[in-house]
Short mmCIF file of N, CA and C and ligand atoms in Angstrom, two decimals:
data_model
loop_
_atom_site.label_atom_id
_atom_site.label_comp_id
_atom_site.label_asym_id
_atom_site.label_seq_id
_atom_site.Cartn_x
_atom_site.Cartn_y
_atom_site.Cartn_z
N MET A 1 86.23 103.56 76.74
CA MET A 1 85.26 103.60 75.65
C MET A 1 85.19 102.24 74.98
N ARG A 2 84.05 101.95 74.40
CA ARG A 2 83.86 100.68 73.71
C ARG A 2 83.20 100.96 72.36
N ILE A 3 83.56 100.16 71.36
CA ILE A 3 83.01 100.35 70.02
C ILE A 3 82.22 99.11 69.61
N GLY A 4 81.18 99.33 68.83
CA GLY A 4 80.38 98.21 68.34
C GLY A 4 80.01 98.40 66.89
N HIS A 5 79.77 97.28 66.23
CA HIS A 5 79.40 97.32 64.82
C HIS A 5 78.07 96.61 64.62
N GLY A 6 77.26 97.12 63.72
CA GLY A 6 75.98 96.48 63.42
C GLY A 6 75.71 96.45 61.93
N TYR A 7 75.05 95.40 61.50
CA TYR A 7 74.67 95.27 60.08
C TYR A 7 73.24 94.75 60.02
N ASP A 8 72.49 95.24 59.03
CA ASP A 8 71.17 94.67 58.80
C ASP A 8 70.79 94.83 57.33
N SER A 9 69.92 93.96 56.88
CA SER A 9 69.41 94.08 55.51
C SER A 9 67.96 93.63 55.51
N HIS A 10 67.18 94.23 54.64
CA HIS A 10 65.79 93.80 54.44
C HIS A 10 65.47 93.84 52.96
N ARG A 11 64.59 92.94 52.59
CA ARG A 11 64.15 92.80 51.20
C ARG A 11 62.98 93.75 50.93
N PHE A 12 62.98 94.35 49.72
CA PHE A 12 61.84 95.18 49.32
C PHE A 12 60.60 94.32 49.13
N ALA A 13 59.44 94.88 49.48
CA ALA A 13 58.16 94.19 49.30
C ALA A 13 57.09 95.23 48.98
N ALA A 14 56.16 94.83 48.13
CA ALA A 14 55.05 95.73 47.78
C ALA A 14 54.10 95.87 48.97
N GLY A 15 53.43 96.99 49.02
CA GLY A 15 52.39 97.18 50.03
C GLY A 15 52.92 97.43 51.42
N ARG A 16 54.19 97.83 51.52
CA ARG A 16 54.78 98.16 52.83
C ARG A 16 55.31 99.59 52.78
N LYS A 17 55.31 100.25 53.94
CA LYS A 17 55.93 101.57 54.04
C LYS A 17 57.44 101.41 54.09
N LEU A 18 58.16 102.36 53.51
CA LEU A 18 59.63 102.36 53.62
C LEU A 18 60.02 103.26 54.79
N ILE A 19 60.51 102.62 55.85
CA ILE A 19 60.92 103.37 57.05
C ILE A 19 62.39 103.11 57.30
N LEU A 20 63.18 104.17 57.29
CA LEU A 20 64.62 104.05 57.56
C LEU A 20 65.01 105.13 58.55
N GLY A 21 65.67 104.73 59.62
CA GLY A 21 66.06 105.69 60.65
C GLY A 21 64.86 106.39 61.25
N GLY A 22 63.72 105.70 61.27
CA GLY A 22 62.50 106.27 61.85
C GLY A 22 61.78 107.24 60.93
N VAL A 23 62.30 107.42 59.71
CA VAL A 23 61.71 108.37 58.77
C VAL A 23 60.98 107.61 57.67
N GLU A 24 59.75 107.99 57.40
CA GLU A 24 59.01 107.37 56.30
C GLU A 24 59.42 108.04 55.00
N ILE A 25 59.95 107.24 54.08
CA ILE A 25 60.48 107.76 52.82
C ILE A 25 59.55 107.37 51.68
N PRO A 26 59.09 108.35 50.91
CA PRO A 26 58.19 108.03 49.80
C PRO A 26 58.90 107.15 48.77
N HIS A 27 58.34 105.96 48.52
CA HIS A 27 58.94 105.03 47.57
C HIS A 27 57.86 104.03 47.17
N GLU A 28 57.99 103.45 45.98
CA GLU A 28 56.93 102.54 45.51
C GLU A 28 56.89 101.24 46.30
N GLN A 29 57.97 100.92 47.03
CA GLN A 29 58.00 99.70 47.83
C GLN A 29 58.51 100.02 49.23
N GLY A 30 58.16 99.16 50.17
CA GLY A 30 58.74 99.25 51.50
C GLY A 30 59.64 98.04 51.74
N LEU A 31 60.01 97.82 53.00
CA LEU A 31 60.87 96.67 53.33
C LEU A 31 60.06 95.65 54.10
N ASP A 32 60.34 94.39 53.79
CA ASP A 32 59.63 93.28 54.41
C ASP A 32 60.29 92.92 55.73
N GLY A 33 59.49 92.57 56.71
CA GLY A 33 60.05 92.17 58.00
C GLY A 33 58.96 92.01 59.03
N HIS A 34 59.35 91.43 60.16
CA HIS A 34 58.40 91.18 61.25
C HIS A 34 57.98 92.49 61.90
N SER A 35 58.99 93.36 62.12
CA SER A 35 58.72 94.69 62.68
C SER A 35 58.46 95.64 61.51
N ASP A 36 58.74 96.93 61.70
CA ASP A 36 58.60 97.88 60.59
C ASP A 36 59.76 97.76 59.59
N ALA A 37 60.69 96.83 59.85
CA ALA A 37 61.80 96.52 58.93
C ALA A 37 62.75 97.70 58.72
N ASP A 38 62.89 98.51 59.75
CA ASP A 38 63.78 99.68 59.68
C ASP A 38 65.23 99.20 59.82
N ALA A 39 65.87 98.92 58.68
CA ALA A 39 67.22 98.34 58.69
C ALA A 39 68.23 99.27 59.35
N VAL A 40 68.02 100.58 59.24
CA VAL A 40 68.94 101.55 59.85
C VAL A 40 68.85 101.46 61.37
N ALA A 41 67.62 101.50 61.88
CA ALA A 41 67.44 101.40 63.34
C ALA A 41 67.98 100.07 63.85
N HIS A 42 67.79 98.99 63.07
CA HIS A 42 68.27 97.67 63.51
C HIS A 42 69.79 97.62 63.54
N ALA A 43 70.45 98.21 62.53
CA ALA A 43 71.91 98.21 62.50
C ALA A 43 72.47 99.02 63.67
N VAL A 44 71.83 100.16 63.97
CA VAL A 44 72.28 100.99 65.09
C VAL A 44 72.07 100.25 66.41
N THR A 45 70.93 99.58 66.54
CA THR A 45 70.63 98.82 67.75
C THR A 45 71.67 97.73 67.97
N ASP A 46 72.02 97.02 66.89
CA ASP A 46 73.04 95.96 67.00
C ASP A 46 74.42 96.54 67.31
N ALA A 47 74.73 97.71 66.77
CA ALA A 47 76.02 98.34 67.06
C ALA A 47 76.12 98.68 68.55
N LEU A 48 75.02 99.19 69.11
CA LEU A 48 75.01 99.54 70.54
C LEU A 48 75.12 98.29 71.40
N LEU A 49 74.34 97.25 71.06
CA LEU A 49 74.40 96.00 71.83
C LEU A 49 75.79 95.39 71.72
N GLY A 50 76.38 95.46 70.52
CA GLY A 50 77.72 94.93 70.32
C GLY A 50 78.74 95.69 71.16
N ALA A 51 78.62 97.01 71.18
CA ALA A 51 79.56 97.82 71.96
C ALA A 51 79.50 97.45 73.44
N ALA A 52 78.29 97.16 73.92
CA ALA A 52 78.11 96.83 75.34
C ALA A 52 78.34 95.34 75.62
N GLY A 53 78.57 94.55 74.58
CA GLY A 53 78.76 93.11 74.76
C GLY A 53 77.48 92.42 75.22
N LEU A 54 76.34 92.89 74.71
CA LEU A 54 75.04 92.38 75.18
C LEU A 54 74.28 91.63 74.09
N GLY A 55 75.02 91.01 73.18
CA GLY A 55 74.36 90.17 72.18
C GLY A 55 73.83 90.96 71.01
N ASP A 56 72.67 90.55 70.51
CA ASP A 56 72.13 91.22 69.32
C ASP A 56 70.62 91.41 69.44
N ILE A 57 70.08 92.09 68.44
CA ILE A 57 68.68 92.49 68.46
C ILE A 57 67.75 91.28 68.50
N GLY A 58 68.16 90.18 67.83
CA GLY A 58 67.33 88.98 67.80
C GLY A 58 67.20 88.33 69.18
N ARG A 59 68.24 88.51 70.01
CA ARG A 59 68.20 87.95 71.36
C ARG A 59 67.24 88.74 72.26
N HIS A 60 67.21 90.05 72.06
CA HIS A 60 66.38 90.90 72.93
C HIS A 60 64.95 91.02 72.42
N PHE A 61 64.78 90.96 71.10
CA PHE A 61 63.44 91.12 70.50
C PHE A 61 63.25 90.01 69.46
N PRO A 62 63.01 88.77 69.91
CA PRO A 62 62.92 87.64 68.96
C PRO A 62 61.81 87.84 67.94
N PRO A 63 62.10 87.57 66.65
CA PRO A 63 61.07 87.72 65.61
C PRO A 63 59.91 86.74 65.79
N THR A 64 60.11 85.72 66.65
CA THR A 64 59.03 84.77 66.92
C THR A 64 58.03 85.33 67.94
N ASP A 65 58.41 86.47 68.58
CA ASP A 65 57.57 87.06 69.62
C ASP A 65 56.57 88.02 68.97
N ALA A 66 55.29 87.70 69.14
CA ALA A 66 54.23 88.51 68.51
C ALA A 66 54.25 89.95 68.99
N ALA A 67 54.86 90.21 70.14
CA ALA A 67 54.90 91.57 70.69
C ALA A 67 55.61 92.53 69.74
N TRP A 68 56.53 92.01 68.92
CA TRP A 68 57.34 92.89 68.05
C TRP A 68 56.80 92.94 66.63
N LYS A 69 55.63 92.33 66.40
CA LYS A 69 55.02 92.37 65.06
C LYS A 69 54.71 93.83 64.72
N ASP A 70 55.21 94.27 63.56
CA ASP A 70 55.02 95.64 63.08
C ASP A 70 55.51 96.70 64.09
N ALA A 71 56.43 96.29 64.96
CA ALA A 71 56.92 97.20 66.00
C ALA A 71 57.63 98.41 65.38
N ASP A 72 57.52 99.54 66.07
CA ASP A 72 58.27 100.74 65.72
C ASP A 72 59.71 100.50 66.21
N SER A 73 60.61 100.35 65.27
CA SER A 73 61.98 99.97 65.64
C SER A 73 62.69 101.04 66.46
N LEU A 74 62.23 102.29 66.38
CA LEU A 74 62.82 103.32 67.24
C LEU A 74 62.49 103.04 68.70
N GLN A 75 61.35 102.39 68.94
CA GLN A 75 61.00 102.04 70.33
C GLN A 75 61.90 100.91 70.83
N LEU A 76 62.26 99.99 69.92
CA LEU A 76 63.20 98.92 70.30
C LEU A 76 64.56 99.55 70.60
N LEU A 77 64.96 100.49 69.75
CA LEU A 77 66.23 101.20 69.97
C LEU A 77 66.22 101.92 71.32
N ALA A 78 65.08 102.57 71.62
CA ALA A 78 64.96 103.28 72.90
C ALA A 78 65.12 102.33 74.08
N LYS A 79 64.55 101.12 73.95
CA LYS A 79 64.69 100.12 75.02
C LYS A 79 66.15 99.75 75.22
N VAL A 80 66.89 99.63 74.12
CA VAL A 80 68.30 99.26 74.22
C VAL A 80 69.11 100.41 74.84
N VAL A 81 68.75 101.64 74.50
CA VAL A 81 69.43 102.80 75.11
C VAL A 81 69.21 102.77 76.63
N ARG A 82 67.97 102.48 77.07
CA ARG A 82 67.67 102.37 78.51
C ARG A 82 68.51 101.25 79.14
N LEU A 83 68.60 100.11 78.43
CA LEU A 83 69.38 98.97 78.91
C LEU A 83 70.84 99.38 79.13
N LEU A 84 71.39 100.11 78.16
CA LEU A 84 72.79 100.54 78.28
C LEU A 84 72.95 101.54 79.42
N GLU A 85 71.99 102.46 79.54
CA GLU A 85 72.06 103.45 80.62
C GLU A 85 72.04 102.75 81.97
N GLY A 86 71.24 101.68 82.06
CA GLY A 86 71.17 100.91 83.30
C GLY A 86 72.50 100.26 83.67
N ARG A 87 73.33 100.08 82.66
CA ARG A 87 74.66 99.50 82.90
C ARG A 87 75.75 100.56 82.87
N ASN A 88 75.33 101.82 83.01
CA ASN A 88 76.25 102.95 83.08
C ASN A 88 77.03 103.21 81.80
N TYR A 89 76.40 102.87 80.67
CA TYR A 89 77.02 103.23 79.39
C TYR A 89 76.31 104.47 78.84
N GLN A 90 77.10 105.36 78.26
CA GLN A 90 76.57 106.57 77.63
C GLN A 90 76.97 106.53 76.15
N VAL A 91 75.99 106.71 75.26
CA VAL A 91 76.29 106.73 73.82
C VAL A 91 77.08 107.99 73.49
N VAL A 92 78.17 107.83 72.76
CA VAL A 92 79.00 108.98 72.36
C VAL A 92 78.63 109.42 70.94
N ASN A 93 78.80 108.53 69.98
CA ASN A 93 78.39 108.87 68.60
C ASN A 93 78.11 107.60 67.80
N VAL A 94 77.42 107.82 66.70
CA VAL A 94 77.01 106.72 65.83
C VAL A 94 77.26 107.16 64.39
N ASP A 95 77.73 106.23 63.57
CA ASP A 95 77.91 106.51 62.15
C ASP A 95 77.26 105.39 61.34
N VAL A 96 76.41 105.76 60.41
CA VAL A 96 75.62 104.77 59.65
C VAL A 96 75.86 104.95 58.15
N THR A 97 76.01 103.85 57.45
CA THR A 97 76.01 103.87 55.98
C THR A 97 74.85 103.03 55.49
N VAL A 98 73.99 103.64 54.69
CA VAL A 98 72.85 102.93 54.10
C VAL A 98 73.18 102.66 52.64
N VAL A 99 73.06 101.40 52.23
CA VAL A 99 73.36 101.06 50.83
C VAL A 99 72.06 100.67 50.15
N ALA A 100 71.67 101.48 49.18
CA ALA A 100 70.42 101.24 48.43
C ALA A 100 70.58 101.80 47.03
N GLU A 101 70.06 101.08 46.05
CA GLU A 101 70.11 101.60 44.68
C GLU A 101 69.08 102.71 44.53
N ALA A 102 67.94 102.52 45.16
CA ALA A 102 66.88 103.53 45.19
C ALA A 102 66.04 103.26 46.43
N PRO A 103 65.48 104.27 47.04
CA PRO A 103 65.56 105.70 46.71
C PRO A 103 66.89 106.31 47.13
N LYS A 104 67.12 107.54 46.74
CA LYS A 104 68.30 108.27 47.20
C LYS A 104 68.16 108.55 48.70
N ILE A 105 69.21 108.24 49.45
CA ILE A 105 69.18 108.39 50.90
C ILE A 105 69.54 109.81 51.33
N GLY A 106 70.45 110.42 50.58
CA GLY A 106 70.98 111.75 50.93
C GLY A 106 69.93 112.76 51.36
N PRO A 107 68.86 112.94 50.58
CA PRO A 107 67.86 113.96 50.94
C PRO A 107 67.16 113.68 52.27
N HIS A 108 67.26 112.46 52.79
CA HIS A 108 66.57 112.09 54.03
C HIS A 108 67.55 111.90 55.20
N ALA A 109 68.84 112.06 54.92
CA ALA A 109 69.86 111.73 55.93
C ALA A 109 69.74 112.61 57.17
N ASP A 110 69.52 113.91 56.98
CA ASP A 110 69.43 114.80 58.15
C ASP A 110 68.22 114.46 59.02
N ALA A 111 67.10 114.13 58.35
CA ALA A 111 65.90 113.77 59.12
C ALA A 111 66.15 112.49 59.92
N MET A 112 66.87 111.53 59.32
CA MET A 112 67.19 110.29 60.04
C MET A 112 68.11 110.58 61.23
N SER A 113 69.13 111.41 61.01
CA SER A 113 70.05 111.78 62.10
C SER A 113 69.27 112.37 63.27
N ALA A 114 68.35 113.29 62.94
CA ALA A 114 67.59 113.98 63.99
C ALA A 114 66.74 112.97 64.77
N LYS A 115 66.06 112.07 64.05
CA LYS A 115 65.21 111.07 64.71
C LYS A 115 66.05 110.16 65.61
N LEU A 116 67.14 109.63 65.06
CA LEU A 116 67.99 108.71 65.83
C LEU A 116 68.59 109.42 67.03
N ALA A 117 69.05 110.66 66.82
CA ALA A 117 69.69 111.41 67.90
C ALA A 117 68.70 111.62 69.05
N GLY A 118 67.44 111.88 68.71
CA GLY A 118 66.42 112.08 69.73
C GLY A 118 66.28 110.85 70.61
N VAL A 119 66.33 109.68 69.99
CA VAL A 119 66.18 108.43 70.75
C VAL A 119 67.46 108.13 71.53
N LEU A 120 68.60 108.43 70.93
CA LEU A 120 69.89 108.12 71.57
C LEU A 120 70.22 109.12 72.68
N GLY A 121 69.53 110.26 72.69
CA GLY A 121 69.79 111.27 73.70
C GLY A 121 71.10 112.01 73.48
N ILE A 122 71.49 112.13 72.20
CA ILE A 122 72.70 112.89 71.87
C ILE A 122 72.35 113.88 70.76
N SER A 123 73.28 114.76 70.43
CA SER A 123 72.96 115.79 69.43
C SER A 123 73.03 115.18 68.02
N PRO A 124 72.24 115.71 67.09
CA PRO A 124 72.26 115.20 65.71
C PRO A 124 73.66 115.25 65.10
N GLY A 125 74.49 116.17 65.58
CA GLY A 125 75.87 116.25 65.10
C GLY A 125 76.69 115.02 65.46
N HIS A 126 76.18 114.21 66.39
CA HIS A 126 76.88 112.99 66.79
C HIS A 126 76.27 111.74 66.16
N VAL A 127 75.33 111.95 65.24
CA VAL A 127 74.71 110.82 64.53
C VAL A 127 74.84 111.09 63.03
N SER A 128 75.78 110.40 62.42
CA SER A 128 76.02 110.58 60.99
C SER A 128 75.26 109.52 60.20
N VAL A 129 74.57 109.94 59.15
CA VAL A 129 73.89 108.99 58.25
C VAL A 129 74.34 109.30 56.82
N LYS A 130 74.87 108.31 56.15
CA LYS A 130 75.37 108.49 54.79
C LYS A 130 74.71 107.47 53.86
N GLY A 131 74.44 107.86 52.64
CA GLY A 131 73.84 106.96 51.67
C GLY A 131 74.80 106.62 50.55
N LYS A 132 74.75 105.37 50.09
CA LYS A 132 75.55 104.92 48.96
C LYS A 132 74.67 104.09 48.04
N SER A 133 74.93 104.15 46.75
CA SER A 133 74.34 103.16 45.86
C SER A 133 75.33 101.99 45.80
N ASN A 134 74.94 100.89 45.18
CA ASN A 134 75.89 99.77 45.04
C ASN A 134 76.39 99.67 43.60
N GLU A 135 76.31 100.83 42.88
CA GLU A 135 76.81 100.89 41.50
C GLU A 135 76.20 99.79 40.62
N GLY A 136 74.94 99.43 40.91
CA GLY A 136 74.24 98.46 40.08
C GLY A 136 74.65 97.02 40.27
N MET A 137 75.54 96.78 41.25
CA MET A 137 76.05 95.40 41.42
C MET A 137 75.22 94.61 42.44
N GLY A 138 75.07 93.31 42.14
CA GLY A 138 74.51 92.37 43.12
C GLY A 138 73.06 92.64 43.49
N TRP A 139 72.63 92.06 44.63
CA TRP A 139 71.22 92.14 45.02
C TRP A 139 70.79 93.56 45.35
N ILE A 140 71.71 94.35 45.88
CA ILE A 140 71.35 95.75 46.16
C ILE A 140 71.23 96.49 44.84
N GLY A 141 72.16 96.23 43.95
CA GLY A 141 72.15 96.89 42.65
C GLY A 141 70.91 96.56 41.83
N ARG A 142 70.39 95.34 42.01
CA ARG A 142 69.16 94.94 41.31
C ARG A 142 67.91 95.47 42.02
N GLY A 143 68.11 96.21 43.11
CA GLY A 143 66.97 96.80 43.81
C GLY A 143 66.16 95.80 44.60
N GLU A 144 66.82 94.71 45.04
CA GLU A 144 66.08 93.68 45.80
C GLU A 144 65.92 94.05 47.28
N GLY A 145 66.75 94.94 47.74
CA GLY A 145 66.65 95.31 49.15
C GLY A 145 67.63 96.39 49.53
N VAL A 146 67.72 96.62 50.84
CA VAL A 146 68.54 97.69 51.41
C VAL A 146 69.43 97.08 52.49
N ALA A 147 70.67 97.56 52.57
CA ALA A 147 71.58 97.15 53.64
C ALA A 147 71.98 98.38 54.44
N ALA A 148 72.23 98.18 55.72
CA ALA A 148 72.70 99.27 56.57
C ALA A 148 73.83 98.78 57.46
N PHE A 149 74.85 99.59 57.56
CA PHE A 149 76.01 99.31 58.42
C PHE A 149 76.10 100.43 59.45
N ALA A 150 76.42 100.10 60.68
CA ALA A 150 76.54 101.14 61.71
C ALA A 150 77.69 100.83 62.64
N VAL A 151 78.36 101.86 63.10
CA VAL A 151 79.29 101.73 64.22
C VAL A 151 78.84 102.68 65.31
N ALA A 152 79.05 102.27 66.55
CA ALA A 152 78.66 103.09 67.69
C ALA A 152 79.78 103.10 68.71
N LEU A 153 80.03 104.26 69.28
CA LEU A 153 80.98 104.40 70.37
C LEU A 153 80.21 104.69 71.65
N ILE A 154 80.53 103.96 72.70
CA ILE A 154 79.87 104.22 73.99
C ILE A 154 80.94 104.42 75.06
N ASP A 155 80.59 105.23 76.06
CA ASP A 155 81.47 105.49 77.19
C ASP A 155 81.03 104.62 78.35
N ASP A 156 81.99 103.94 78.97
CA ASP A 156 81.71 103.19 80.20
C ASP A 156 81.87 104.17 81.37
N MET A 157 80.75 104.71 81.84
CA MET A 157 80.81 105.79 82.83
C MET A 157 81.42 105.33 84.15
N GLU A 158 81.26 104.04 84.46
CA GLU A 158 81.86 103.51 85.69
C GLU A 158 83.38 103.57 85.59
N ALA A 159 83.89 103.21 84.40
CA ALA A 159 85.33 103.26 84.18
C ALA A 159 85.82 104.71 84.21
N VAL A 160 85.00 105.62 83.67
CA VAL A 160 85.36 107.05 83.69
C VAL A 160 85.45 107.53 85.13
N ASP A 161 84.45 107.13 85.97
CA ASP A 161 84.46 107.51 87.39
C ASP A 161 85.70 106.96 88.08
N ASP A 162 86.02 105.68 87.81
CA ASP A 162 87.20 105.05 88.41
C ASP A 162 88.47 105.81 88.03
N LEU A 163 88.52 106.19 86.75
CA LEU A 163 89.70 106.91 86.24
C LEU A 163 89.84 108.26 86.95
N HIS A 164 88.71 108.96 87.08
CA HIS A 164 88.75 110.26 87.76
C HIS A 164 89.17 110.09 89.22
N ALA A 165 88.65 109.04 89.86
CA ALA A 165 89.02 108.79 91.27
C ALA A 165 90.51 108.51 91.38
N ARG A 166 91.04 107.74 90.41
CA ARG A 166 92.47 107.42 90.46
C ARG A 166 93.31 108.69 90.25
N HIS A 167 92.84 109.54 89.32
CA HIS A 167 93.56 110.81 89.07
C HIS A 167 93.56 111.67 90.33
N ARG A 168 92.40 111.68 91.03
CA ARG A 168 92.33 112.48 92.26
C ARG A 168 93.29 111.93 93.31
N ARG A 169 93.33 110.56 93.39
CA ARG A 169 94.26 109.93 94.36
C ARG A 169 95.70 110.26 94.01
N ASP A 170 96.02 110.11 92.70
CA ASP A 170 97.39 110.37 92.24
C ASP A 170 97.79 111.81 92.51
N ALA A 171 96.81 112.72 92.41
CA ALA A 171 97.10 114.14 92.64
C ALA A 171 97.17 114.45 94.13
N GLY A 172 96.90 113.43 94.96
CA GLY A 172 96.97 113.60 96.41
C GLY A 172 95.80 114.40 96.96
N ALA A 173 94.74 114.47 96.19
CA ALA A 173 93.58 115.26 96.64
C ALA A 173 92.78 114.47 97.66
MG1 MG B 1 66.24 93.89 60.70
#
C-alpha cells in the first residue's frame, strides 16, 4: 500500500460559484481559479498523485493550458483515477479536511463524499469529508479563502499479486 498527501487553497471571489468536492454550495462568494477552483477535488487529486509518485496536479493539468479553463475538477480527478488504474493502483480510502470560516461544511460533507466516491469508484464510506473553521485566525479566519487537506491510501495491485503468488509458492501449491 502507498499513502499520499494533498493540499490546496483558493481565494474567495465575487461572481463565482462555490464548488467543493463537486458539490455546488450556496454562498455569496465562490472561489477564484483557472478551473472551477474546487480545492477539495484538487487536494484529493494531489493526494492520489502523491501516493502513486506521479507528481502533482499542476504537472498533469497546467493552469497555462486553456483546455482546463473553468474545467470540472471532478473530471480531472477522474483522469487521475484512470491514470492510477493504468498503473495497477486501486484507491482504498480518502480522508479530507476542509478549513473554511464560512460556509459551514458539515451539512454538505455527505454530498461531497458521495460525489468523490462515485469518481474514485469506491463506496462513500471510504471517502471521509470533515469541515473545520479556523477559529477566526489568519487568512482563513478573515474569510479570504478556503483550504483543503487530503490523504489517500492506494493499493499496488501488482505487489498484491506478487505477494499472493509468493504465498502460493510458500504453501507449496
Ligand atoms: Mg487548486
